[in-house]
Backbone as a ProteinNet text record, in pm:
[ID]
protein_1_A
[PRIMARY]
MYALIVPASTPFVLLATVMALSWWEDHILPKLPTEPAESPEEAPLTPAAPAQLPEPAHVGTALTAETAGRR
[TERTIARY]
-1715	-1712.6	-1799.7	-1915.3	-2001.5	-1938.3	-1845.7	-1778.6	-1689.5	-1650.1	-1564.3	-1643	-1772.4	-1852.2	-1855.1	-1875.2	-1884.7	-1752.8	-1638.1	-1513.7	-1477.4	-1510.2	-1475	-1564.8	-1690	-1781.9	-1781.1	-1714	-1713.4	-1663	-1551.7	-1507.8	-1610.5	-1679.4	-1778.8	-1902	-1939.7	-2053.4	-2018.9	-1897.8	-1855.3	-1848.7	-1797.9	-1791.2	-1931.1	-2022.6	-2159.4	-2225.2	-2195.2	-2251.4	-2200.9	-2072.8	-2015.6	-2071.8	-2085.1	-2139.1	-2285.7	-2361.7	-2502.4	-2516.1	-2432.5	-2436.9	-2397.5	-2302.2	-2262.2	-2375.6	-2443	-2556.6	-2667.7	-2694.6	-2799.8	-2768.3	-2639.9	-2599.7	-2619.2	-2589.9	-2600.9	-2744.7	-2831	-2964.7	-3077.9	-3062.6	-3172.2	-3159.8	-3041.2	-3024.1	-3047.2	-3100.5	-3122.7	-2989.7	-2991.5	-2871.5	-2849.7	-2725.9	-2691.7	-2688	-2719	-2710.7	-2566.2	-2552	-2417.5	-2363.7	-2452.2	-2405.3	-2353.2	-2236.8	-2187.1	-2267.4	-2276.7	-2346.9	-2271	-2344.7	-2279	-2190.7	-2065.2	-1972.2	-1963.7	-1945.1	-1932.8	-1807.7	-1818.6	-1704.7	-1599.2	-1478.7	-1368.4	-1261.2	-1184.1	-1072.6	-967.6	-902.5	-800.5	-685.1	-636	-525.8	-394.6	-311	-178.1	-80.4	-0.8	91.1	200.4	238	346.8	478.7	579.2	711	762.3	825	874.4	985.4	991.5	1092.6	1230	1327.1	1464.4	1528.3	1569	1632.3	1781.8	1842.2	1986.8	2061.5	2171.1	2247.5	2325.2	2319.3	2390.7	2541.9	2612.3	2758.3	2816.9	2924.7	2989.7	3067.2	3065.9	3129	3279.5	3338.9	3484.7	3536.4	3469.5	3517.1	3495.9	3389	3364.2	3468	3509.4	3607.5	3746.2	3781.1	3914.5	3925.5	3818.4	3825.7	3839	3774.6	3785.5	3923.6	3974.9	4105.2	4217.5	4202.5	4306.5	4324.3	4216.9	4226.2	4286.1	4284	4336	4485.9	4540.8	4681.7	4771.3
2619.4	2672.9	2588.1	2541.8	2459.7	2324	2281	2152.8	2158.5	2276.5	2290.7	2293.9	2312.5	2325.7	2194.9	2082.7	1953	1915	1918.5	1882.7	1979.7	2105.2	2203.6	2192.5	2150.4	2143.6	2008	1908.9	1774.4	1772.9	1836.3	1833.6	1893.7	1998.1	2062.4	1974.5	1904.3	1812.2	1697.7	1644.2	1536.4	1584.4	1703.9	1759.4	1778.5	1828.9	1848.5	1714.8	1612.5	1479.8	1423.8	1435.6	1385.3	1461.3	1591.9	1670.7	1637.9	1614.2	1577.8	1441.2	1346.4	1214.4	1222	1307.1	1324.5	1384.6	1485.2	1545.2	1442.5	1364	1262.1	1158.1	1120.3	1022.8	1079.1	1206.1	1266.5	1294.8	1330.6	1377.5	1279.8	1193.6	1107.7	965.6	908.6	770	757.9	645.4	629.2	618.8	667.3	663.7	522.7	482.6	353.9	368.3	262.7	273.6	299.2	386.2	421.2	322.6	244.9	149	24.7	-22.8	-146.8	-266.3	-368.5	-489.3	-552.5	-617.2	-678.3	-791.8	-785.2	-890.2	-992.7	-1117.4	-1217.8	-1193.9	-1221.1	-1198.9	-1305.2	-1260.6	-1351.5	-1332.5	-1438.3	-1428.9	-1336.5	-1256.1	-1166.7	-1248.4	-1203.4	-1273.4	-1233.5	-1331.1	-1303.2	-1314.1	-1213	-1218.3	-1322.7	-1388.7	-1486.5	-1412.9	-1484	-1423.6	-1381.3	-1265.5	-1221.5	-1313.7	-1329.2	-1416.9	-1354.4	-1439.1	-1392.5	-1384.6	-1265.4	-1245.8	-1272.1	-1329.7	-1352.2	-1219.7	-1215.5	-1092.1	-1070.1	-949.9	-926.2	-933.5	-974.1	-983.5	-843.4	-832.7	-703.1	-670.3	-546.1	-504.9	-522.7	-488.8	-495.8	-638.2	-735.1	-872.7	-932.1	-895.3	-949.1	-896.9	-772.1	-716.4	-772.7	-790.7	-842.3	-987.3	-1064.6	-1204.5	-1212.7	-1125.9	-1127.5	-1082.2	-978.3	-926.2	-1018.2	-1093.3	-1184.9	-1298.1	-1342.6	-1451.6	-1409.4	-1282.5	-1233.8	-1204.9	-1190.2	-1151.1	-1265.1
-3212.4	-3077.5	-2983.9	-3032.8	-2948.4	-2917.2	-2999.2	-2976.1	-2852.1	-2808.3	-2690.6	-2560.3	-2567.1	-2444.1	-2365.5	-2433.9	-2364.1	-2296.8	-2366.2	-2296.5	-2184.3	-2200.4	-2098.8	-1976.5	-1995.5	-1882	-1811.3	-1868.4	-1809.6	-1664.9	-1629.8	-1489	-1393.2	-1437	-1351.3	-1333.1	-1437.2	-1427	-1332.7	-1343.7	-1253.7	-1109	-1087.6	-952.3	-895	-973.6	-927	-895.7	-974.1	-948.6	-816.8	-792.5	-666.5	-547.4	-560	-449.3	-424.8	-531.7	-515.3	-449	-486.7	-423.1	-275.8	-244	-104.7	-22.7	-78.6	-8.6	9.1	-95.4	-90.1	16.8	26.1	126.9	267.5	287.8	420.8	461.4	367	402.5	373.3	277.9	234.9	289.7	282.7	326.8	477.1	523.8	668.3	742.5	863.7	946.5	999.8	1008.1	1066.8	1218.7	1292.2	1438.1	1481	1580	1625.3	1727.2	1791.9	1890.9	1820.9	1861.6	1801.7	1853.8	1773.8	1815.9	1931.7	2022.1	2136.7	2089.5	2128	2089.7	2202.7	2168.7	2274.2	2356.9	2483.5	2571.7	2544.9	2527.3	2499.4	2605.6	2625.1	2717.8	2656.6	2739.1	2683.4	2625.7	2512.6	2448.2	2513.9	2539.9	2593.4	2477.3	2454.4	2341	2364.3	2258.7	2266.8	2283.6	2327.3	2343.9	2206.2	2198.6	2067.9	2018.1	1888.7	1829.6	1847.7	1875.7	1891.4	1753.6	1716.1	1586.5	1599	1494.5	1501.9	1502.6	1573.8	1584.7	1456	1399.2	1272.4	1293	1188.8	1195.6	1206.7	1279.7	1294.8	1168.2	1129.8	1005.1	1012.7	1123.8	1136.4	1124.7	1184.9	1178.4	1040.3	971.7	837.9	739.8	751.3	659.2	685.8	811.5	839.8	797.1	804.9	763	611.4	537.7	391.9	346.7	408.2	365	407.2	514.8	559.2	459.8	397.2	300.8	168.6	136.8	9.5	16	132.3	142.4	121.2
[MASK]
+++++++++++++++++++++++++++++++++++++++++++++++++++++++++++++++++++++++

């Protein structure tokens, strides 16, 4: 019976460990500064023209060309 205690309690021990680490992170560790570091001023980027995609073949013309060659 005592052999079942360790496997049965393992999930609870892991959960308690994660919760304790979360509490420790929130209450003990020093807070990071909330202000972002000053970034160097950069010129605004202008997006390039979008690439022109080839127009897909129409289904009706592709089928008629295939069937015409088989007849």
